[in-house]
PDB file of C-alpha atoms in Angstrom:
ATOM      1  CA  UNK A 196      44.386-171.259 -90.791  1.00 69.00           C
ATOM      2  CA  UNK A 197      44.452-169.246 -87.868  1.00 72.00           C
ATOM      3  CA  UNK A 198      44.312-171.297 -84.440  1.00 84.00           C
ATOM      4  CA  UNK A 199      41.778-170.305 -82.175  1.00 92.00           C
ATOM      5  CA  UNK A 200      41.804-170.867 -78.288  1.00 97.00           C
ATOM      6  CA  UNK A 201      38.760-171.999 -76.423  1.00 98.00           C
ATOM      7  CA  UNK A 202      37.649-170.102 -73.523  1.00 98.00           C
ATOM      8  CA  UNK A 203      36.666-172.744 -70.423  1.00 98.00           C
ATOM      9  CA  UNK A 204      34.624-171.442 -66.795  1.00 98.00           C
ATOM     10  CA  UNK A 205      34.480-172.770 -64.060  1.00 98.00           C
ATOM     11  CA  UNK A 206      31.136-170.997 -62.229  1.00 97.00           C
ATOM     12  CA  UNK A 207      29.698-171.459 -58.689  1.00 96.00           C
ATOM     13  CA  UNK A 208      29.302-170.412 -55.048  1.00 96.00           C
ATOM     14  CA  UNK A 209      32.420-170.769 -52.503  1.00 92.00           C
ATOM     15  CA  UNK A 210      33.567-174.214 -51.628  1.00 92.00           C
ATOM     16  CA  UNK A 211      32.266-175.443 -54.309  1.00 95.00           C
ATOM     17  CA  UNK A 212      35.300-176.907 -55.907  1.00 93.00           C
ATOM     18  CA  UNK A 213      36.221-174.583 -58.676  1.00 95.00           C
ATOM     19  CA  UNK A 214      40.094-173.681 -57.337  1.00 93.00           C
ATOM     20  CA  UNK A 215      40.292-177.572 -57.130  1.00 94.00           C
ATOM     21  CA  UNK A 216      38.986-177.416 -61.055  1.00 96.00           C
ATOM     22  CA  UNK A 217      41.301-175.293 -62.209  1.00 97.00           C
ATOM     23  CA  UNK A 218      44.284-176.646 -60.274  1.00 96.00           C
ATOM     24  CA  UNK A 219      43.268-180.074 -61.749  1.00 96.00           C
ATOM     25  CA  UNK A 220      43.587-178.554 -65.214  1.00 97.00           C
ATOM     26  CA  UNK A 221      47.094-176.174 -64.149  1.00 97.00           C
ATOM     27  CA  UNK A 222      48.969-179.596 -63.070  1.00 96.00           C
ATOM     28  CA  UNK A 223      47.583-181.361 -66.287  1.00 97.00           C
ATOM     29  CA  UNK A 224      49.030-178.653 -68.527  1.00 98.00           C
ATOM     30  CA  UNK A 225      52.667-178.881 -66.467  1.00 97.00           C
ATOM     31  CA  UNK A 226      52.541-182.501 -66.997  1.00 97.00           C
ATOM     32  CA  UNK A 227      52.249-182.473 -70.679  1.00 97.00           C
ATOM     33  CA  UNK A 228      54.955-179.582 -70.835  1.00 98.00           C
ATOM     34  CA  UNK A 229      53.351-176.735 -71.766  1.00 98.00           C
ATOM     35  CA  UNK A 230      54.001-173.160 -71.562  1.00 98.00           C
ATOM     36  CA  UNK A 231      51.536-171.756 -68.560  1.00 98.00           C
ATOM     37  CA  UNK A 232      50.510-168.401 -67.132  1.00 98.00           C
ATOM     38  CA  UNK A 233      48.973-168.186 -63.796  1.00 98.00           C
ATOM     39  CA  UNK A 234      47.182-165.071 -62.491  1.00 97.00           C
ATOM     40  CA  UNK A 235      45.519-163.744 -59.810  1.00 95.00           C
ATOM     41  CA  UNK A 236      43.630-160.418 -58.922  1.00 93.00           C
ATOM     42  CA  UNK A 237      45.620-158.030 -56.103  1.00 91.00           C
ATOM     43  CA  UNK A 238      42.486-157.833 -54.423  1.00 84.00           C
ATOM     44  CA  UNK A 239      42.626-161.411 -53.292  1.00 79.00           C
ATOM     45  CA  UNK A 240      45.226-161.562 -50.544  1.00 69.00           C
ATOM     46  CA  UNK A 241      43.961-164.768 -48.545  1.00 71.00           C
ATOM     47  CA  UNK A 242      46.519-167.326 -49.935  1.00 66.00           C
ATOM     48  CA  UNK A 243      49.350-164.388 -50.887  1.00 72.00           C
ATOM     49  CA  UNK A 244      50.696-165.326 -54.495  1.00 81.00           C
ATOM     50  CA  UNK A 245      49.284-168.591 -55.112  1.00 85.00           C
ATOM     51  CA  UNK A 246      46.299-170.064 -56.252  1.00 88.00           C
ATOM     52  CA  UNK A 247      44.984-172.338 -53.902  1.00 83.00           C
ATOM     53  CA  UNK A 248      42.545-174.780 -52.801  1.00 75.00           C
ATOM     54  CA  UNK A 249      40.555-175.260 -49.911  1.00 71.00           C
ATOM     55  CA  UNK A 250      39.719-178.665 -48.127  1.00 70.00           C
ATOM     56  CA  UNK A 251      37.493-178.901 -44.530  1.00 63.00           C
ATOM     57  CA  UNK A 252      39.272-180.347 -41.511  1.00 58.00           C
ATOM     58  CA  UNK A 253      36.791-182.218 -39.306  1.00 60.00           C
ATOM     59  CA  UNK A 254      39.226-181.908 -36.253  1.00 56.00           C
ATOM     60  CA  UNK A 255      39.602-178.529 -36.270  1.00 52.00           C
ATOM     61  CA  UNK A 256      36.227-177.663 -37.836  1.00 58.00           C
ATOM     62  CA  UNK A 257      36.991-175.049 -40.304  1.00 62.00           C
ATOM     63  CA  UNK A 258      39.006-174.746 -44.092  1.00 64.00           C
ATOM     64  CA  UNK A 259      42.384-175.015 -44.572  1.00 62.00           C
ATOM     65  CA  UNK A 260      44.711-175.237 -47.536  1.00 63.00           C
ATOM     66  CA  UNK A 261      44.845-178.437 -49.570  1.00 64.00           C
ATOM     67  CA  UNK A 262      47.036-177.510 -52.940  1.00 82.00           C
ATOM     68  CA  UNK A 263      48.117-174.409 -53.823  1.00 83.00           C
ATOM     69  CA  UNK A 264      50.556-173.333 -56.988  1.00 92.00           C
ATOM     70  CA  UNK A 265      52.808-170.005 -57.127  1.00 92.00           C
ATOM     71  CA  UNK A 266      50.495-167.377 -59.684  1.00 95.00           C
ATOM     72  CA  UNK A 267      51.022-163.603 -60.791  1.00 95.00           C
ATOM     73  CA  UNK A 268      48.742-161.103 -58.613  1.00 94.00           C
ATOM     74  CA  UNK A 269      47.982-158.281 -60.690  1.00 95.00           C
ATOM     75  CA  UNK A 270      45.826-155.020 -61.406  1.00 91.00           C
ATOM     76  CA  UNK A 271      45.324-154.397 -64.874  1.00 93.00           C
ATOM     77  CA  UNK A 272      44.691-156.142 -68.241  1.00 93.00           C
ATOM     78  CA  UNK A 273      48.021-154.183 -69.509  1.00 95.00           C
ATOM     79  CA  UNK A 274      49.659-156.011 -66.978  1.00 96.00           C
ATOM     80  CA  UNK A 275      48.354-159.711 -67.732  1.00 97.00           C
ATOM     81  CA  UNK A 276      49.251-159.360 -71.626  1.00 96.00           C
ATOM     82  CA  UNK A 277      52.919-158.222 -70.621  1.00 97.00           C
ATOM     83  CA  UNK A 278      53.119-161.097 -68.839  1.00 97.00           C
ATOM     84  CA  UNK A 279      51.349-163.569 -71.539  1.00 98.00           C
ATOM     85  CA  UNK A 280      54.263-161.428 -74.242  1.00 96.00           C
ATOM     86  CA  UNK A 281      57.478-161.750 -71.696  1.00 97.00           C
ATOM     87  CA  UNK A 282      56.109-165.983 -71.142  1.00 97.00           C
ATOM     88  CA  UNK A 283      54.938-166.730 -74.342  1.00 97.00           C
ATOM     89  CA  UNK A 284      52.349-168.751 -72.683  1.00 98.00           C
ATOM     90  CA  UNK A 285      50.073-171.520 -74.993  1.00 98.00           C
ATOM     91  CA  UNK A 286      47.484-171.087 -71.363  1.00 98.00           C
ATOM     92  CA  UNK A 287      46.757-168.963 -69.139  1.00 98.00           C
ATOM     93  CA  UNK A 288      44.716-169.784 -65.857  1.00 98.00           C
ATOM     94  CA  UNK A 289      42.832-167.147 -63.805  1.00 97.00           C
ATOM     95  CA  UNK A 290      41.205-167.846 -60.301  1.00 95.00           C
ATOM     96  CA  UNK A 291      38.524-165.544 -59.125  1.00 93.00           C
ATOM     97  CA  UNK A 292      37.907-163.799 -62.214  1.00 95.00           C
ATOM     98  CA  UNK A 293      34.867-161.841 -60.814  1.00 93.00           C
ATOM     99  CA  UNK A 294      37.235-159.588 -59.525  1.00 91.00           C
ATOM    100  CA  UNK A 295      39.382-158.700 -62.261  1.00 92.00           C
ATOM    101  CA  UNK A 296      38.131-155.094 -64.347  1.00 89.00           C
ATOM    102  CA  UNK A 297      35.681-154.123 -66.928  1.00 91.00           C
ATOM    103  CA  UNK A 298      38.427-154.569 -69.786  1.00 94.00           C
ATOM    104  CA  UNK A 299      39.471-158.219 -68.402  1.00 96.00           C
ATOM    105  CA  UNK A 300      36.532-160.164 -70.916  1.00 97.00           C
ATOM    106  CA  UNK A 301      37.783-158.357 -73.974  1.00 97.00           C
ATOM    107  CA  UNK A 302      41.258-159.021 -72.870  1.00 97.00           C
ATOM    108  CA  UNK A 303      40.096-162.829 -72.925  1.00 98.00           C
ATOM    109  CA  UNK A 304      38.706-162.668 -76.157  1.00 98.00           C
ATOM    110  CA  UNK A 305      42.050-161.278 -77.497  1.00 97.00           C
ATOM    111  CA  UNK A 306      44.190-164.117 -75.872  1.00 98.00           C
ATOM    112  CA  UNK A 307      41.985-166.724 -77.297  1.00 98.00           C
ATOM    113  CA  UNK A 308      40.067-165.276 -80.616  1.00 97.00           C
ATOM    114  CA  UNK A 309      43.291-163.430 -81.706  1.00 97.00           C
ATOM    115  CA  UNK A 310      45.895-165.401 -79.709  1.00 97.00           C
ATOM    116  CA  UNK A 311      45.411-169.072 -80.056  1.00 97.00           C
ATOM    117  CA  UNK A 312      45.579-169.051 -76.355  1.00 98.00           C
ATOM    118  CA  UNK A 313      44.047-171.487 -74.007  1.00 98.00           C
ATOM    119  CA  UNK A 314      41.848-169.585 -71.113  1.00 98.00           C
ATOM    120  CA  UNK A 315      41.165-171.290 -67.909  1.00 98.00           C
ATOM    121  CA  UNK A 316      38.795-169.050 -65.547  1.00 98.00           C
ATOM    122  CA  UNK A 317      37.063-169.760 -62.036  1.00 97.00           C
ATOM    123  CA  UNK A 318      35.168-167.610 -59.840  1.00 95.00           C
ATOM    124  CA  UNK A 319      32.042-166.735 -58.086  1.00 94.00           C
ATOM    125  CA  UNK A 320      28.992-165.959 -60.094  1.00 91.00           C
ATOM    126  CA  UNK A 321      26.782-164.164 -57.295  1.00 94.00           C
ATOM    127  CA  UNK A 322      28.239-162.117 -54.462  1.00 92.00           C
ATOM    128  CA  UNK A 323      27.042-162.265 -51.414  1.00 92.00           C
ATOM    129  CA  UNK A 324      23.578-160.614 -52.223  1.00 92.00           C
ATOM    130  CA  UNK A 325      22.594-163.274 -54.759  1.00 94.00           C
ATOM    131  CA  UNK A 326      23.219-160.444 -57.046  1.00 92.00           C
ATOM    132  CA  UNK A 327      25.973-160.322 -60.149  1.00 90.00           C
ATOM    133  CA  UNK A 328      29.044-158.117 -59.051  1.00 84.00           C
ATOM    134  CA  UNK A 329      28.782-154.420 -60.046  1.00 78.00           C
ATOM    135  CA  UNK A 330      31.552-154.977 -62.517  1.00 79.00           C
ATOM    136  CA  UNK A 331      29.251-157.509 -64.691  1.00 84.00           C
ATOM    137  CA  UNK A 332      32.662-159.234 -65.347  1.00 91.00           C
ATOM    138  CA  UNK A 333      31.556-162.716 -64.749  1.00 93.00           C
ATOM    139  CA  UNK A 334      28.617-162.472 -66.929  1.00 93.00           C
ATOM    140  CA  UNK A 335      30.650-160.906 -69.738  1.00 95.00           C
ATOM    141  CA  UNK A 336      32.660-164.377 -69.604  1.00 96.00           C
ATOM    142  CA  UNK A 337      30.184-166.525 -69.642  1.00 96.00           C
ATOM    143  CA  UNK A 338      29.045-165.370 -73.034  1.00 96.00           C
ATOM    144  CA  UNK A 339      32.566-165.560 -74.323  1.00 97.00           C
ATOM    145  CA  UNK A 340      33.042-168.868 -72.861  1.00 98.00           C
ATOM    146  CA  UNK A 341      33.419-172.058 -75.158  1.00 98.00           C
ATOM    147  CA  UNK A 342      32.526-174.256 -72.092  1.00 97.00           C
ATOM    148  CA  UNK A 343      31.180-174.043 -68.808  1.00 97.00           C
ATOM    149  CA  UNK A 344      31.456-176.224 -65.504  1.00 97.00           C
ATOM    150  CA  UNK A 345      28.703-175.047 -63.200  1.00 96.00           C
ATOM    151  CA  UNK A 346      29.561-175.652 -59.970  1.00 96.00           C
ATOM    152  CA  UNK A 347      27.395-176.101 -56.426  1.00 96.00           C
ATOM    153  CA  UNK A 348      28.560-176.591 -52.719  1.00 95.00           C
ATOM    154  CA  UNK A 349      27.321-178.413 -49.488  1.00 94.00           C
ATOM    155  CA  UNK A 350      24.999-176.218 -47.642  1.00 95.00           C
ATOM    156  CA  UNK A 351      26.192-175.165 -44.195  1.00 90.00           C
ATOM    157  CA  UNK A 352      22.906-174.521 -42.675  1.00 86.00           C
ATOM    158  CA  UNK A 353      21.792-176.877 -39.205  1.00 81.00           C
ATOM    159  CA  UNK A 354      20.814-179.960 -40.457  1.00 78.00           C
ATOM    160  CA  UNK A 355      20.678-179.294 -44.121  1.00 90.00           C
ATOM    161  CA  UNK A 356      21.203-182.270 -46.699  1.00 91.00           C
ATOM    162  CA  UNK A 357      20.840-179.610 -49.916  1.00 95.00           C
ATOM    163  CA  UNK A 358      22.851-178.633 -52.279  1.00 96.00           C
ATOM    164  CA  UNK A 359      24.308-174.919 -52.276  1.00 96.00           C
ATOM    165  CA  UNK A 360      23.871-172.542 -54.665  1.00 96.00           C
ATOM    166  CA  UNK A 361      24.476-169.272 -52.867  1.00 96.00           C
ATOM    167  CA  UNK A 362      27.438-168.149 -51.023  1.00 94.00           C
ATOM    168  CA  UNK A 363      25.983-166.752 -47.260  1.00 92.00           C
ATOM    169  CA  UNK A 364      28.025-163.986 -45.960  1.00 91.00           C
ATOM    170  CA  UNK A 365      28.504-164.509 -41.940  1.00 89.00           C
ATOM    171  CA  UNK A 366      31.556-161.837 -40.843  1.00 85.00           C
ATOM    172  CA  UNK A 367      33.577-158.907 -41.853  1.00 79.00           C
ATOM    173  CA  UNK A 368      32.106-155.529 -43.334  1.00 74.00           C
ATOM    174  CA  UNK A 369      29.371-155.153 -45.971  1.00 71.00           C
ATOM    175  CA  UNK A 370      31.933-154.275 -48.555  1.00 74.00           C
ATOM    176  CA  UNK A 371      31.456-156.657 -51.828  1.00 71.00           C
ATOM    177  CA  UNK A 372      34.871-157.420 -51.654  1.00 71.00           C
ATOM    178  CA  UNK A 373      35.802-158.897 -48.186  1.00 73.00           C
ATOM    179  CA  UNK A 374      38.411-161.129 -48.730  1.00 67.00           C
ATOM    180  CA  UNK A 375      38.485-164.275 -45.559  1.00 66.00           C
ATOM    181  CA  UNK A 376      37.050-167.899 -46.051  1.00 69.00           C
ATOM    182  CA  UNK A 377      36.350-167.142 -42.569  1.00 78.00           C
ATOM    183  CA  UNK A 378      33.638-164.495 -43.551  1.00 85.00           C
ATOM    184  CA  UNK A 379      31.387-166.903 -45.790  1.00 90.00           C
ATOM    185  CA  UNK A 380      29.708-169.915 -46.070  1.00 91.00           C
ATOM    186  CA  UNK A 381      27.693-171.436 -48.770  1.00 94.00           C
ATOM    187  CA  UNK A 382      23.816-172.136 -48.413  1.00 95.00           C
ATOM    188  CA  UNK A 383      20.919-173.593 -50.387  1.00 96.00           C
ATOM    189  CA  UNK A 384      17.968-170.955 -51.406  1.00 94.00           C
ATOM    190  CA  UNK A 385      15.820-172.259 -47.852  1.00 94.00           C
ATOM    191  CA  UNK A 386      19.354-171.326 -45.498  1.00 94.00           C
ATOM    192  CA  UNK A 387      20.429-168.174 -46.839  1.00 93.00           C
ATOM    193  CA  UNK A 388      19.431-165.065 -45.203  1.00 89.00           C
ATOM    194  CA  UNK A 389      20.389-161.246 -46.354  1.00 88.00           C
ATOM    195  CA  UNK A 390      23.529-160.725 -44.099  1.00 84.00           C
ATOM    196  CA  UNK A 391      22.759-157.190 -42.863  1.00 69.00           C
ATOM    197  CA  UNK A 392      19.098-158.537 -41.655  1.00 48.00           C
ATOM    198  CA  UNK A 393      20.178-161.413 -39.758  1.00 47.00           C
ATOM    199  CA  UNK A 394      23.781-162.927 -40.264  1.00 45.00           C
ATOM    200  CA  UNK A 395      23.955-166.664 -38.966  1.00 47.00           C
ATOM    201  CA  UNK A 396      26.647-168.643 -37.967  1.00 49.00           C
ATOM    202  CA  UNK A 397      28.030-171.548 -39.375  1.00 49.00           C
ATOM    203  CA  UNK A 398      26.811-174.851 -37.990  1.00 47.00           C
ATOM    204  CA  UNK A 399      30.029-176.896 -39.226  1.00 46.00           C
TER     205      UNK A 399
END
């Protein structure tokens, strides 16, 4: 009988844990000696070639750093199954998967239906809108996915004691993809505000 991999998502706003998720599951795999692949989209530059984690310093009142491990950044699905070929990987883990292409679901579905390979994704479900990304990757995954961990954050709004949902963007350009912890914050439904209306500042 053919083995079959399962296909496992973890879904949610920024700072809402899902690096740390994913991480969790990365050093689990090293531990019990199996063959890994870790990838990364080019477009996300803030931690260079590694897959990290963010954790909030109280001193210094912003994110910084907390566990990071070394990961491919690449551009195409071709790419990713040379990779999972020259490795022979039994599981590959993705972080922000929302911005990998069209083809990247399908190219999930091949590791794991055809495969027998493990799939370990994370990344944001909403952009900054509170609208799926243009590419519809995410969404594509989540129908593909075996199991899903959804996510939420603390909301960053003044005085606020919800839950987050949404990530708030509060810097940079109006692009979609505007890579900086610095630009965004995550809010409940009540704090979030359209950020070419009226961008707010964070209050921690």
């Amino acid at each position: 009988m053919k083995q079959t991999g399962a296909i496992t998502v973890f879904i949610g706003p920024m700072f809402s844990g899902k690096s740390d998720m994913l991480i969790g599951e990365i050093l689990s795999a090293q531990r019990r000696k199996k063959r890994i692949l870790l990838i990364k989209p080019v477009q996300d530059t803030r931690s260079g070639d590694k897959i990290a984690s963010k954790k909030y310093r109280d001193d210094k009142k912003k994110f910084e750093e907390a566990t990071s491990v070394e990961a491919h950044s690449v551009n195409s699905a071709d790419e990713i199954l040379r990779l999972v070929e020259k490795t022979r990987c039994q599981i590959v883990f993705a972080d922000e998967a929302q911005f990998f292409g069209e083809d990247f679901p399908e190219l999930v579905a091949k590791l794991a239906w055809d495969m027998g390979i493990d799939v370990y994704l994370a990344g944001l479900d909403l952009n900054y809108k509170r609208r799926p990304f243009e590419k519809r990757t995410m969404g594509d995954l989540l129908c593909l996915a075996d199991s899903t961990v959804r996510r939420q954050a603390d909301c960053f709004g003044d005085r606020c004691d919800q839950k987050a949902r949404f990530t708030q963007k509060i810097g940079g350009s109006g692009r979609e993809i505007d890579p900086g912890s610095d630009n965004y914050q995550a809010c409940c439904n009540s704090c979030w505000y359209p950020y070419e209306d009226e961008p707010i500042k964070t209050s921690i």
